[in-house]
Amino acid sequence: MEKRPDPAPAPAPAPAEGCLVAAIRMPVRIVALVVVVPVRLAWDALVTGGRFLYEKVLVPVARVVGPLLCLVLFGPFVLLGRYVLAPLGRGLAFLWRVLVAVPAVWLYAHVLAPLGRAAGVALGWIGKALFVWPWVALWRYVLAPVGRGLAWLVRQLGAGAAAVGRGLAWLARVLLVVPAAWLYARVLTPIGHAIALLFTGIAAGLRWLAAALYRYLLTPLGLAALALVRWILVLPALALWRWVLVPVGRALGVLLREIGAALGVAWRVAGYVSLAVGQFLATLLRWTFVEPVRWAYRSVLTPLGHVVRDQVWRPAARVAREALGTVRATVRQVRADVRRALFGPGRPPEPPPGEVREPQDAQGRTLDSSTTALTKTAFIKD
């Protein structure tokens, strides 16, 4: 048997509203509508204006001005670094490596390091002869025997002191410990037991007196004070809370809830009004400004821009590219000449591995003649 789904729970009934709520709601909503509508219109106008300014003015201007500023401000520095400072730096680095770094490394590895190791060995032997060996001899042949003799003397003195200590301990036990133990066991212990029994009786009497005082004096006084506080403070405060503060709080809650609901309704109504006003202004702006500008852009500026692009901008860009290529080739040639003059001609590039290099003009060998088999064949054909 198919199980039927549980029915949806019924919505909770709306709470009943009294006459006070109905009397407060309409004036509050009218006042909120009058106050909120101008604020919402101003807010929507500011948002729309800011969005239009950002999307239609600031972003296109930034897209045009940004590359221009980059080209004007950073282009010369890029060219200077690429074609002047970088080659100069590489030349200075090569000169530093050839004139300073390589000689310094050779000097350190072949001169200073051996000298340092030899000086270290010599200073080690001298230091041992001056500072280590005399102290070792003094310790071994003078201080160690003297120390062993002093240790034997100290051990003998210690044994005598231990014997004296044991005698003093026996005298102290006989003269002090035994009499003190007898005094504690025979005199002080009975006196302490009697004093403890006396204090136990006094404590029992004080406990009985405190219990009687609490039961017959403090408890009635506390109950009376509690009844006075209840009738003087608690019941009036409870009546004030139940019959004054709670109704006033409920009324304030209803008022605040209605004010919030009225502000929400007014804000939504103001949104509809702002939307209608914005659509009207957008339509008016479109037919009075956007459509004429669009027609002028499509019918006048676009053909004129095409003519300028085809007849002026592209030829000028082609000429500029050719001039820039010529300048780049000249700079590259000058840089190659300067490098060749400073460091000599470079080695020809080595062929890749696996490639077999053949001579350009292959000629056959002869014994004493410059005429080869190929030239003979060509001569016969001629």
mmCIF file of N, CA, C and O in Angstrom, residues 171-256:
data_model
loop_
_atom_site.group_PDB
_atom_site.id
_atom_site.type_symbol
_atom_site.label_atom_id
_atom_site.label_comp_id
_atom_site.label_asym_id
_atom_site.label_seq_id
_atom_site.Cartn_x
_atom_site.Cartn_y
_atom_site.Cartn_z
ATOM 1 N N LEU A 171 78.249 12.054 74.281
ATOM 2 C CA LEU A 171 78.027 12.912 75.433
ATOM 3 C C LEU A 171 76.685 13.646 75.319
ATOM 4 O O LEU A 171 75.940 13.762 76.301
ATOM 5 N N ALA A 172 76.360 14.143 74.091
ATOM 6 C CA ALA A 172 75.091 14.853 73.919
ATOM 7 C C ALA A 172 73.914 13.919 74.143
ATOM 8 O O ALA A 172 72.900 14.302 74.737
ATOM 9 N N ARG A 173 74.024 12.662 73.701
ATOM 10 C CA ARG A 173 72.912 11.724 73.894
ATOM 11 C C ARG A 173 72.712 11.432 75.374
ATOM 12 O O ARG A 173 71.585 11.387 75.880
ATOM 13 N N VAL A 174 73.837 11.249 76.095
ATOM 14 C CA VAL A 174 73.713 10.899 77.522
ATOM 15 C C VAL A 174 73.220 12.090 78.334
ATOM 16 O O VAL A 174 72.385 11.947 79.242
ATOM 17 N N LEU A 175 73.723 13.310 77.996
ATOM 18 C CA LEU A 175 73.418 14.467 78.822
ATOM 19 C C LEU A 175 72.133 15.187 78.418
ATOM 20 O O LEU A 175 71.527 15.860 79.252
ATOM 21 N N LEU A 176 71.686 15.065 77.131
ATOM 22 C CA LEU A 176 70.537 15.859 76.684
ATOM 23 C C LEU A 176 69.380 14.990 76.206
ATOM 24 O O LEU A 176 68.232 15.208 76.622
ATOM 25 N N VAL A 177 69.620 14.037 75.312
ATOM 26 C CA VAL A 177 68.510 13.327 74.667
ATOM 27 C C VAL A 177 67.774 12.440 75.657
ATOM 28 O O VAL A 177 66.537 12.453 75.728
ATOM 29 N N VAL A 178 68.499 11.655 76.465
ATOM 30 C CA VAL A 178 67.823 10.738 77.403
ATOM 31 C C VAL A 178 67.011 11.520 78.441
ATOM 32 O O VAL A 178 65.839 11.205 78.698
ATOM 33 N N PRO A 179 67.580 12.584 79.127
ATOM 34 C CA PRO A 179 66.734 13.352 80.058
ATOM 35 C C PRO A 179 65.543 14.002 79.382
ATOM 36 O O PRO A 179 64.442 14.071 79.948
ATOM 37 N N ALA A 180 65.723 14.518 78.115
ATOM 38 C CA ALA A 180 64.596 15.164 77.430
ATOM 39 C C ALA A 180 63.504 14.153 77.115
ATOM 40 O O ALA A 180 62.312 14.453 77.253
ATOM 41 N N ALA A 181 63.853 12.932 76.709
ATOM 42 C CA ALA A 181 62.842 11.910 76.418
ATOM 43 C C ALA A 181 62.076 11.540 77.686
ATOM 44 O O ALA A 181 60.853 11.358 77.672
ATOM 45 N N TRP A 182 62.812 11.382 78.814
ATOM 46 C CA TRP A 182 62.113 11.056 80.074
ATOM 47 C C TRP A 182 61.176 12.172 80.504
ATOM 48 O O TRP A 182 60.044 11.927 80.931
ATOM 49 N N LEU A 183 61.622 13.460 80.339
ATOM 50 C CA LEU A 183 60.765 14.598 80.697
ATOM 51 C C LEU A 183 59.511 14.637 79.830
ATOM 52 O O LEU A 183 58.404 14.895 80.327
ATOM 53 N N TYR A 184 59.656 14.348 78.514
ATOM 54 C CA TYR A 184 58.496 14.378 77.616
ATOM 55 C C TYR A 184 57.517 13.265 77.961
ATOM 56 O O TYR A 184 56.298 13.475 77.984
ATOM 57 N N ALA A 185 58.035 12.037 78.261
ATOM 58 C CA ALA A 185 57.137 10.904 78.473
ATOM 59 C C ALA A 185 56.476 10.936 79.854
ATOM 60 O O ALA A 185 55.314 10.530 79.996
ATOM 61 N N ARG A 186 57.177 11.439 80.893
ATOM 62 C CA ARG A 186 56.673 11.335 82.244
ATOM 63 C C ARG A 186 56.010 12.609 82.738
ATOM 64 O O ARG A 186 55.214 12.541 83.694
ATOM 65 N N VAL A 187 56.310 13.778 82.122
ATOM 66 C CA VAL A 187 55.790 15.032 82.664
ATOM 67 C C VAL A 187 54.911 15.756 81.647
ATOM 68 O O VAL A 187 53.742 16.067 81.894
ATOM 69 N N LEU A 188 55.481 16.043 80.445
ATOM 70 C CA LEU A 188 54.763 16.901 79.478
ATOM 71 C C LEU A 188 53.552 16.200 78.878
ATOM 72 O O LEU A 188 52.521 16.840 78.634
ATOM 73 N N THR A 189 53.633 14.878 78.639
ATOM 74 C CA THR A 189 52.491 14.185 78.031
ATOM 75 C C THR A 189 51.263 14.183 78.935
ATOM 76 O O THR A 189 50.148 14.500 78.478
ATOM 77 N N PRO A 190 51.338 13.845 80.253
ATOM 78 C CA PRO A 190 50.128 13.940 81.100
ATOM 79 C C PRO A 190 49.571 15.354 81.188
ATOM 80 O O PRO A 190 48.348 15.563 81.176
ATOM 81 N N ILE A 191 50.466 16.368 81.278
ATOM 82 C CA ILE A 191 49.975 17.754 81.345
ATOM 83 C C ILE A 191 49.239 18.108 80.050
ATOM 84 O O ILE A 191 48.187 18.746 80.066
ATOM 85 N N GLY A 192 49.755 17.692 78.859
ATOM 86 C CA GLY A 192 49.084 17.979 77.583
ATOM 87 C C GLY A 192 47.740 17.302 77.478
ATOM 88 O O GLY A 192 46.776 17.889 76.976
ATOM 89 N N HIS A 193 47.632 16.046 77.964
ATOM 90 C CA HIS A 193 46.328 15.366 77.935
ATOM 91 C C HIS A 193 45.303 16.100 78.779
ATOM 92 O O HIS A 193 44.133 16.239 78.381
ATOM 93 N N ALA A 194 45.721 16.588 79.970
ATOM 94 C CA ALA A 194 44.778 17.316 80.833
ATOM 95 C C ALA A 194 44.313 18.602 80.173
ATOM 96 O O ALA A 194 43.125 18.957 80.204
ATOM 97 N N ILE A 195 45.263 19.333 79.552
ATOM 98 C CA ILE A 195 44.884 20.590 78.867
ATOM 99 C C ILE A 195 43.948 20.304 77.699
ATOM 100 O O ILE A 195 42.975 21.040 77.466
ATOM 101 N N ALA A 196 44.178 19.243 76.914
ATOM 102 C CA ALA A 196 43.308 18.900 75.790
ATOM 103 C C ALA A 196 41.914 18.557 76.266
ATOM 104 O O ALA A 196 40.909 18.944 75.648
ATOM 105 N N LEU A 197 41.795 17.797 77.399
ATOM 106 C CA LEU A 197 40.473 17.479 77.937
ATOM 107 C C LEU A 197 39.735 18.731 78.366
ATOM 108 O O LEU A 197 38.528 18.883 78.117
ATOM 109 N N LEU A 198 40.465 19.678 78.978
ATOM 110 C CA LEU A 198 39.842 20.936 79.391
ATOM 111 C C LEU A 198 39.308 21.709 78.192
ATOM 112 O O LEU A 198 38.164 22.214 78.203
ATOM 113 N N PHE A 199 40.134 21.813 77.117
ATOM 114 C CA PHE A 199 39.684 22.558 75.923
ATOM 115 C C PHE A 199 38.539 21.857 75.218
ATOM 116 O O PHE A 199 37.657 22.508 74.637
ATOM 117 N N THR A 200 38.478 20.521 75.277
ATOM 118 C CA THR A 200 37.344 19.800 74.670
ATOM 119 C C THR A 200 36.043 20.129 75.376
ATOM 120 O O THR A 200 35.003 20.345 74.748
ATOM 121 N N GLY A 201 36.064 20.182 76.690
ATOM 122 C CA GLY A 201 34.855 20.551 77.430
ATOM 123 C C GLY A 201 34.425 21.975 77.136
ATOM 124 O O GLY A 201 33.226 22.264 76.970
ATOM 125 N N ILE A 202 35.398 22.904 77.065
ATOM 126 C CA ILE A 202 35.049 24.305 76.744
ATOM 127 C C ILE A 202 34.443 24.397 75.349
ATOM 128 O O ILE A 202 33.456 25.128 75.126
ATOM 129 N N ALA A 203 34.973 23.664 74.348
ATOM 130 C CA ALA A 203 34.446 23.712 72.983
ATOM 131 C C ALA A 203 33.045 23.142 72.928
ATOM 132 O O ALA A 203 32.177 23.676 72.220
ATOM 133 N N ALA A 204 32.752 22.053 73.682
ATOM 134 C CA ALA A 204 31.394 21.503 73.680
ATOM 135 C C ALA A 204 30.401 22.498 74.262
ATOM 136 O O ALA A 204 29.293 22.677 73.746
ATOM 137 N N GLY A 205 30.797 23.191 75.330
ATOM 138 C CA GLY A 205 29.898 24.192 75.894
ATOM 139 C C GLY A 205 29.638 25.339 74.933
ATOM 140 O O GLY A 205 28.503 25.836 74.823
ATOM 141 N N LEU A 206 30.671 25.786 74.228
ATOM 142 C CA LEU A 206 30.484 26.878 73.262
ATOM 143 C C LEU A 206 29.599 26.439 72.104
ATOM 144 O O LEU A 206 28.779 27.237 71.609
ATOM 145 N N ARG A 207 29.730 25.172 71.656
ATOM 146 C CA ARG A 207 28.854 24.702 70.581
ATOM 147 C C ARG A 207 27.401 24.682 71.020
ATOM 148 O O ARG A 207 26.497 25.076 70.268
ATOM 149 N N TRP A 208 27.149 24.218 72.237
ATOM 150 C CA TRP A 208 25.744 24.184 72.719
ATOM 151 C C TRP A 208 25.195 25.596 72.831
ATOM 152 O O TRP A 208 24.042 25.863 72.450
ATOM 153 N N LEU A 209 26.017 26.558 73.294
ATOM 154 C CA LEU A 209 25.562 27.952 73.414
ATOM 155 C C LEU A 209 25.275 28.564 72.043
ATOM 156 O O LEU A 209 24.261 29.274 71.872
ATOM 157 N N ALA A 210 26.123 28.282 71.036
ATOM 158 C CA ALA A 210 25.895 28.838 69.694
ATOM 159 C C ALA A 210 24.645 28.250 69.065
ATOM 160 O O ALA A 210 23.866 28.963 68.414
ATOM 161 N N ALA A 211 24.382 26.925 69.288
ATOM 162 C CA ALA A 211 23.183 26.313 68.717
ATOM 163 C C ALA A 211 21.927 26.902 69.350
ATOM 164 O O ALA A 211 20.937 27.208 68.654
ATOM 165 N N ALA A 212 21.954 27.099 70.631
ATOM 166 C CA ALA A 212 20.789 27.694 71.286
ATOM 167 C C ALA A 212 20.564 29.123 70.819
ATOM 168 O O ALA A 212 19.422 29.556 70.578
ATOM 169 N N LEU A 213 21.648 29.904 70.681
ATOM 170 C CA LEU A 213 21.512 31.289 70.216
ATOM 171 C C LEU A 213 20.945 31.334 68.799
ATOM 172 O O LEU A 213 20.076 32.164 68.495
ATOM 173 N N TYR A 214 21.416 30.409 67.903
ATOM 174 C CA TYR A 214 20.908 30.397 66.524
ATOM 175 C C TYR A 214 19.450 30.002 66.468
ATOM 176 O O TYR A 214 18.649 30.592 65.738
ATOM 177 N N ARG A 215 19.059 28.980 67.301
ATOM 178 C CA ARG A 215 17.691 28.471 67.207
ATOM 179 C C ARG A 215 16.687 29.419 67.836
ATOM 180 O O ARG A 215 15.584 29.620 67.285
ATOM 181 N N TYR A 216 16.995 29.995 68.978
ATOM 182 C CA TYR A 216 15.986 30.748 69.728
ATOM 183 C C TYR A 216 16.094 32.260 69.558
ATOM 184 O O TYR A 216 15.234 32.979 70.063
ATOM 185 N N LEU A 217 17.160 32.777 68.857
ATOM 186 C CA LEU A 217 17.279 34.227 68.715
ATOM 187 C C LEU A 217 17.434 34.642 67.248
ATOM 188 O O LEU A 217 16.652 35.451 66.737
ATOM 189 N N LEU A 218 18.474 34.070 66.544
ATOM 190 C CA LEU A 218 18.766 34.526 65.180
ATOM 191 C C LEU A 218 17.702 34.070 64.181
ATOM 192 O O LEU A 218 17.361 34.831 63.261
ATOM 193 N N THR A 219 17.166 32.837 64.346
ATOM 194 C CA THR A 219 16.158 32.362 63.374
ATOM 195 C C THR A 219 14.877 33.186 63.424
ATOM 196 O O THR A 219 14.363 33.615 62.378
ATOM 197 N N PRO A 220 14.276 33.487 64.603
ATOM 198 C CA PRO A 220 13.093 34.360 64.586
ATOM 199 C C PRO A 220 13.397 35.746 64.024
ATOM 200 O O PRO A 220 12.568 36.326 63.288
ATOM 201 N N LEU A 221 14.547 36.318 64.375
ATOM 202 C CA LEU A 221 14.885 37.648 63.834
ATOM 203 C C LEU A 221 15.013 37.603 62.310
ATOM 204 O O LEU A 221 14.557 38.518 61.602
ATOM 205 N N GLY A 222 15.625 36.563 61.737
ATOM 206 C CA GLY A 222 15.779 36.454 60.282
ATOM 207 C C GLY A 222 14.445 36.306 59.580
ATOM 208 O O GLY A 222 14.214 36.917 58.527
ATOM 209 N N LEU A 223 13.545 35.483 60.165
ATOM 210 C CA LEU A 223 12.220 35.336 59.542
ATOM 211 C C LEU A 223 11.456 36.643 59.550
ATOM 212 O O LEU A 223 10.773 37.005 58.573
ATOM 213 N N ALA A 224 11.547 37.385 60.647
ATOM 214 C CA ALA A 224 10.856 38.673 60.709
ATOM 215 C C ALA A 224 11.418 39.651 59.688
ATOM 216 O O ALA A 224 10.669 40.367 58.993
ATOM 217 N N ALA A 225 12.757 39.707 59.558
ATOM 218 C CA ALA A 225 13.372 40.618 58.585
ATOM 219 C C ALA A 225 12.990 40.216 57.164
ATOM 220 O O ALA A 225 12.726 41.079 56.305
ATOM 221 N N LEU A 226 12.920 38.901 56.883
ATOM 222 C CA LEU A 226 12.529 38.443 55.552
ATOM 223 C C LEU A 226 11.091 38.833 55.227
ATOM 224 O O LEU A 226 10.783 39.275 54.101
ATOM 225 N N ALA A 227 10.186 38.706 56.212
ATOM 226 C CA ALA A 227 8.797 39.101 55.972
ATOM 227 C C ALA A 227 8.694 40.601 55.720
ATOM 228 O O ALA A 227 7.946 41.061 54.835
ATOM 229 N N LEU A 228 9.454 41.422 56.494
ATOM 230 C CA LEU A 228 9.438 42.876 56.276
ATOM 231 C C LEU A 228 9.934 43.233 54.885
ATOM 232 O O LEU A 228 9.341 44.081 54.182
ATOM 233 N N VAL A 229 11.052 42.598 54.451
ATOM 234 C CA VAL A 229 11.581 42.902 53.115
ATOM 235 C C VAL A 229 10.591 42.499 52.036
ATOM 236 O O VAL A 229 10.385 43.213 51.043
ATOM 237 N N ARG A 230 9.914 41.342 52.219
ATOM 238 C CA ARG A 230 8.954 40.894 51.203
ATOM 239 C C ARG A 230 7.797 41.863 51.075
ATOM 240 O O ARG A 230 7.377 42.218 49.968
ATOM 241 N N TRP A 231 7.223 42.305 52.252
ATOM 242 C CA TRP A 231 6.056 43.174 52.195
ATOM 243 C C TRP A 231 6.411 44.619 51.844
ATOM 244 O O TRP A 231 5.579 45.345 51.291
ATOM 245 N N ILE A 232 7.659 45.042 52.129
ATOM 246 C CA ILE A 232 8.017 46.443 51.877
ATOM 247 C C ILE A 232 8.618 46.626 50.474
ATOM 248 O O ILE A 232 8.346 47.638 49.804
ATOM 249 N N LEU A 233 9.410 45.648 49.988
ATOM 250 C CA LEU A 233 10.129 45.849 48.736
ATOM 251 C C LEU A 233 9.635 44.953 47.608
ATOM 252 O O LEU A 233 9.370 45.436 46.500
ATOM 253 N N VAL A 234 9.507 43.639 47.860
ATOM 254 C CA VAL A 234 9.265 42.700 46.773
ATOM 255 C C VAL A 234 7.868 42.864 46.197
ATOM 256 O O VAL A 234 7.691 42.975 44.970
ATOM 257 N N LEU A 235 6.848 42.871 47.055
ATOM 258 C CA LEU A 235 5.480 42.960 46.543
ATOM 259 C C LEU A 235 5.206 44.279 45.820
ATOM 260 O O LEU A 235 4.587 44.289 44.747
ATOM 261 N N PRO A 236 5.649 45.452 46.343
ATOM 262 C CA PRO A 236 5.466 46.691 45.549
ATOM 263 C C PRO A 236 6.211 46.657 44.216
ATOM 264 O O PRO A 236 5.680 47.127 43.201
ATOM 265 N N ALA A 237 7.439 46.126 44.202
ATOM 266 C CA ALA A 237 8.176 46.050 42.943
ATOM 267 C C ALA A 237 7.478 45.125 41.951
ATOM 268 O O ALA A 237 7.400 45.415 40.747
ATOM 269 N N LEU A 238 6.940 43.990 42.448
ATOM 270 C CA LEU A 238 6.219 43.075 41.572
ATOM 271 C C LEU A 238 4.961 43.723 41.002
ATOM 272 O O LEU A 238 4.656 43.582 39.807
ATOM 273 N N ALA A 239 4.232 44.462 41.849
ATOM 274 C CA ALA A 239 3.032 45.148 41.355
ATOM 275 C C ALA A 239 3.392 46.212 40.321
ATOM 276 O O ALA A 239 2.709 46.383 39.299
ATOM 277 N N LEU A 240 4.501 46.970 40.581
ATOM 278 C CA LEU A 240 4.939 47.977 39.612
ATOM 279 C C LEU A 240 5.292 47.349 38.283
ATOM 280 O O LEU A 240 4.933 47.856 37.209
ATOM 281 N N TRP A 241 6.005 46.204 38.320
ATOM 282 C CA TRP A 241 6.387 45.528 37.083
ATOM 283 C C TRP A 241 5.160 45.000 36.343
ATOM 284 O O TRP A 241 5.049 45.142 35.130
ATOM 285 N N ARG A 242 4.220 44.367 37.070
ATOM 286 C CA ARG A 242 3.089 43.706 36.409
ATOM 287 C C ARG A 242 2.070 44.699 35.876
ATOM 288 O O ARG A 242 1.522 44.515 34.776
ATOM 289 N N TRP A 243 1.772 45.777 36.644
ATOM 290 C CA TRP A 243 0.653 46.651 36.278
ATOM 291 C C TRP A 243 1.078 47.955 35.620
ATOM 292 O O TRP A 243 0.227 48.684 35.119
ATOM 293 N N VAL A 244 2.408 48.280 35.608
ATOM 294 C CA VAL A 244 2.852 49.545 35.009
ATOM 295 C C VAL A 244 3.867 49.297 33.884
ATOM 296 O O VAL A 244 3.661 49.695 32.733
ATOM 297 N N LEU A 245 4.998 48.627 34.217
ATOM 298 C CA LEU A 245 6.093 48.526 33.252
ATOM 299 C C LEU A 245 5.750 47.609 32.081
ATOM 300 O O LEU A 245 6.105 47.900 30.933
ATOM 301 N N VAL A 246 5.075 46.468 32.364
ATOM 302 C CA VAL A 246 4.748 45.548 31.282
ATOM 303 C C VAL A 246 3.776 46.165 30.277
ATOM 304 O O VAL A 246 4.013 46.100 29.063
ATOM 305 N N PRO A 247 2.660 46.819 30.703
ATOM 306 C CA PRO A 247 1.803 47.464 29.687
ATOM 307 C C PRO A 247 2.519 48.566 28.910
ATOM 308 O O PRO A 247 2.345 48.685 27.692
ATOM 309 N N VAL A 248 3.323 49.377 29.612
ATOM 310 C CA VAL A 248 4.055 50.441 28.906
ATOM 311 C C VAL A 248 5.039 49.843 27.900
ATOM 312 O O VAL A 248 5.190 50.329 26.767
ATOM 313 N N GLY A 249 5.732 48.763 28.279
ATOM 314 C CA GLY A 249 6.661 48.114 27.355
ATOM 315 C C GLY A 249 5.962 47.532 26.142
ATOM 316 O O GLY A 249 6.462 47.621 25.018
ATOM 317 N N ARG A 250 4.776 46.937 26.365
ATOM 318 C CA ARG A 250 4.030 46.398 25.226
ATOM 319 C C ARG A 250 3.613 47.502 24.272
ATOM 320 O O ARG A 250 3.688 47.346 23.035
ATOM 321 N N ALA A 251 3.155 48.623 24.836
ATOM 322 C CA ALA A 251 2.758 49.746 23.977
ATOM 323 C C ALA A 251 3.947 50.274 23.175
ATOM 324 O O ALA A 251 3.843 50.553 21.969
ATOM 325 N N LEU A 252 5.110 50.410 23.846
ATOM 326 C CA LEU A 252 6.308 50.870 23.124
ATOM 327 C C LEU A 252 6.735 49.869 22.057
ATOM 328 O O LEU A 252 7.185 50.253 20.973
ATOM 329 N N GLY A 253 6.590 48.548 22.358
ATOM 330 C CA GLY A 253 6.936 47.538 21.360
ATOM 331 C C GLY A 253 6.054 47.634 20.134
ATOM 332 O O GLY A 253 6.528 47.554 18.996
ATOM 333 N N VAL A 254 4.738 47.807 20.361
ATOM 334 C CA VAL A 254 3.810 47.959 19.235
ATOM 335 C C VAL A 254 4.176 49.189 18.416
ATOM 336 O O VAL A 254 4.200 49.176 17.168
ATOM 337 N N LEU A 255 4.472 50.310 19.107
ATOM 338 C CA LEU A 255 4.817 51.551 18.408
ATOM 339 C C LEU A 255 6.082 51.385 17.566
ATOM 340 O O LEU A 255 6.140 51.783 16.390
ATOM 341 N N LEU A 256 7.136 50.777 18.156
ATOM 342 C CA LEU A 256 8.381 50.589 17.416
ATOM 343 C C LEU A 256 8.208 49.624 16.248
ATOM 344 O O LEU A 256 8.775 49.833 15.161
#
